[in-house]
Coordinates of C-alpha atoms in Angstrom, one line a residue:
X24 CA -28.0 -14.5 -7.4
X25 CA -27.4 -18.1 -6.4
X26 CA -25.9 -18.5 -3.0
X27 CA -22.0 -19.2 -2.3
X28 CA -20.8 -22.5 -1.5
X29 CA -19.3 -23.7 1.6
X30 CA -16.2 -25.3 -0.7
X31 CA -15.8 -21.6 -2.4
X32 CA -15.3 -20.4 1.2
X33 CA -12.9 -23.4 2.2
X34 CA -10.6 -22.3 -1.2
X35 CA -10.9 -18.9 0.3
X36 CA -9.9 -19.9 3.6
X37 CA -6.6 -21.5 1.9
X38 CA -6.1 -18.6 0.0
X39 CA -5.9 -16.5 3.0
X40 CA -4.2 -19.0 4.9
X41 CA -6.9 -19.0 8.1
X42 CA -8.3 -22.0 9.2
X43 CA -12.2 -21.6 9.9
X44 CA -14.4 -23.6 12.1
X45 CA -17.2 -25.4 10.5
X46 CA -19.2 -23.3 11.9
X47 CA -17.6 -19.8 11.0
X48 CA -17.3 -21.3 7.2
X49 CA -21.3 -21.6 7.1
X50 CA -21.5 -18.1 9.0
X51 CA -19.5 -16.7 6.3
X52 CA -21.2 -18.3 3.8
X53 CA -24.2 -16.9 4.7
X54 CA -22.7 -13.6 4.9
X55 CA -21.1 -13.0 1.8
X56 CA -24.2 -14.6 0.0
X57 CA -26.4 -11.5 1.7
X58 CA -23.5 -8.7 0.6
X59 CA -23.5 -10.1 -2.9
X60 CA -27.1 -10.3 -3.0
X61 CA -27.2 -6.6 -1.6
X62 CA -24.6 -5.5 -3.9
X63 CA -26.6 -6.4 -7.0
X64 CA -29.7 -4.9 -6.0
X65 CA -27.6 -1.9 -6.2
X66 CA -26.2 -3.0 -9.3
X67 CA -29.9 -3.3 -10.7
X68 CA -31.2 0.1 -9.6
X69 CA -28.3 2.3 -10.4
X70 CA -27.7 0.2 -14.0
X71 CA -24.7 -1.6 -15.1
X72 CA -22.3 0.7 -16.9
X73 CA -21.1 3.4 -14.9
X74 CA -21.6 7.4 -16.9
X75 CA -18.5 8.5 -19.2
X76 CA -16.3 10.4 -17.2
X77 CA -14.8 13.3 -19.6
X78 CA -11.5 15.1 -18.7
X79 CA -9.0 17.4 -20.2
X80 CA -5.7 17.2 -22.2
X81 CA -3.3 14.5 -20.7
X82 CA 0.0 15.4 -20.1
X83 CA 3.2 14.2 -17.9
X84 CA 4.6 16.5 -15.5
X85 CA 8.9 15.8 -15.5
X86 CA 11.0 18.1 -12.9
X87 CA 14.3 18.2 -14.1
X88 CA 17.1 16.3 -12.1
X89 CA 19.4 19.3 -11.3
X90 CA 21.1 18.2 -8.3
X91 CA 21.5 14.1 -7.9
X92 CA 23.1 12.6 -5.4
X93 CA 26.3 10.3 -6.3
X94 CA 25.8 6.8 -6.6
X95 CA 25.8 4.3 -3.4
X96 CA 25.8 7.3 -1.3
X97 CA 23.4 5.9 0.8
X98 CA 23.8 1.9 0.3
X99 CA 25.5 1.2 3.0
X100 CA 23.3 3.2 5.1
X101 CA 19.9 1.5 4.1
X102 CA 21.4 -2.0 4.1
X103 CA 22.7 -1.4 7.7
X104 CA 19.0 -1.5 8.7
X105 CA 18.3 -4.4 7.0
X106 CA 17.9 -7.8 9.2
X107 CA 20.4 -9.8 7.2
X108 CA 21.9 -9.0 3.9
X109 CA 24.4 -11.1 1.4
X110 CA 26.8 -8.6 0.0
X111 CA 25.6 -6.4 -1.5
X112 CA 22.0 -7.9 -1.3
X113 CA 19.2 -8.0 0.9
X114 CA 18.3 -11.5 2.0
X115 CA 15.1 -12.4 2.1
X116 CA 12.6 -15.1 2.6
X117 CA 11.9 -17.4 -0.8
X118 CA 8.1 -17.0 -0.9
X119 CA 7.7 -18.3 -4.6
X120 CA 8.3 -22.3 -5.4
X121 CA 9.6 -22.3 -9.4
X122 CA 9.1 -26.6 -8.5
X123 CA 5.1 -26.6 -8.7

């Protein structure tokens, strides 16, 4: 197993959105290079494909709806406790750019 890089921890980093010291990047580096080396030897003394597990008859379990409440019964309620709403909405935060 060939070590990781210090640029595959970096895209990591940015990924997670922490910033890392040069010196934590080569510490974790060196870390994740001994778990993955650790891991395989695992991998290599247990095998690679995992044993056949068998089970019974599949089926879906339904309860019946006998008593539903009526509709928007509780709207108002829940978006009472949210922190800002638009209409009948909740607002939230745009976390995806559609520009990129």
């Amino acid at each position: 197993m060939k070590p990781i890089k210090k640029e595959d921890i970096e895209h990591l980093a940015t990924l997670a959105r922490i910033e890392l010291t040069e010196h934590e990047t080569e510490q974790f580096a060196h870390d994740i290079s001994s778990i993955l080396g650790y891991v395989s030897e695992i991998t290599d003394l247990t095998g690679t494909g995992a044993p056949e597990k068998k089970v019974g008859a599949l089926y879906n379990v339904f309860r019946e709806d006998t008593d539903p409440h009526e509709a928007g019964k509780y709207t108002d309620d829940l978006l009472a406790l949210a922190p800002e709403r638009q209409g009948q909405y909740l607002k939230v935060k745009k976390i995806l750019d559609n520009n990129k």
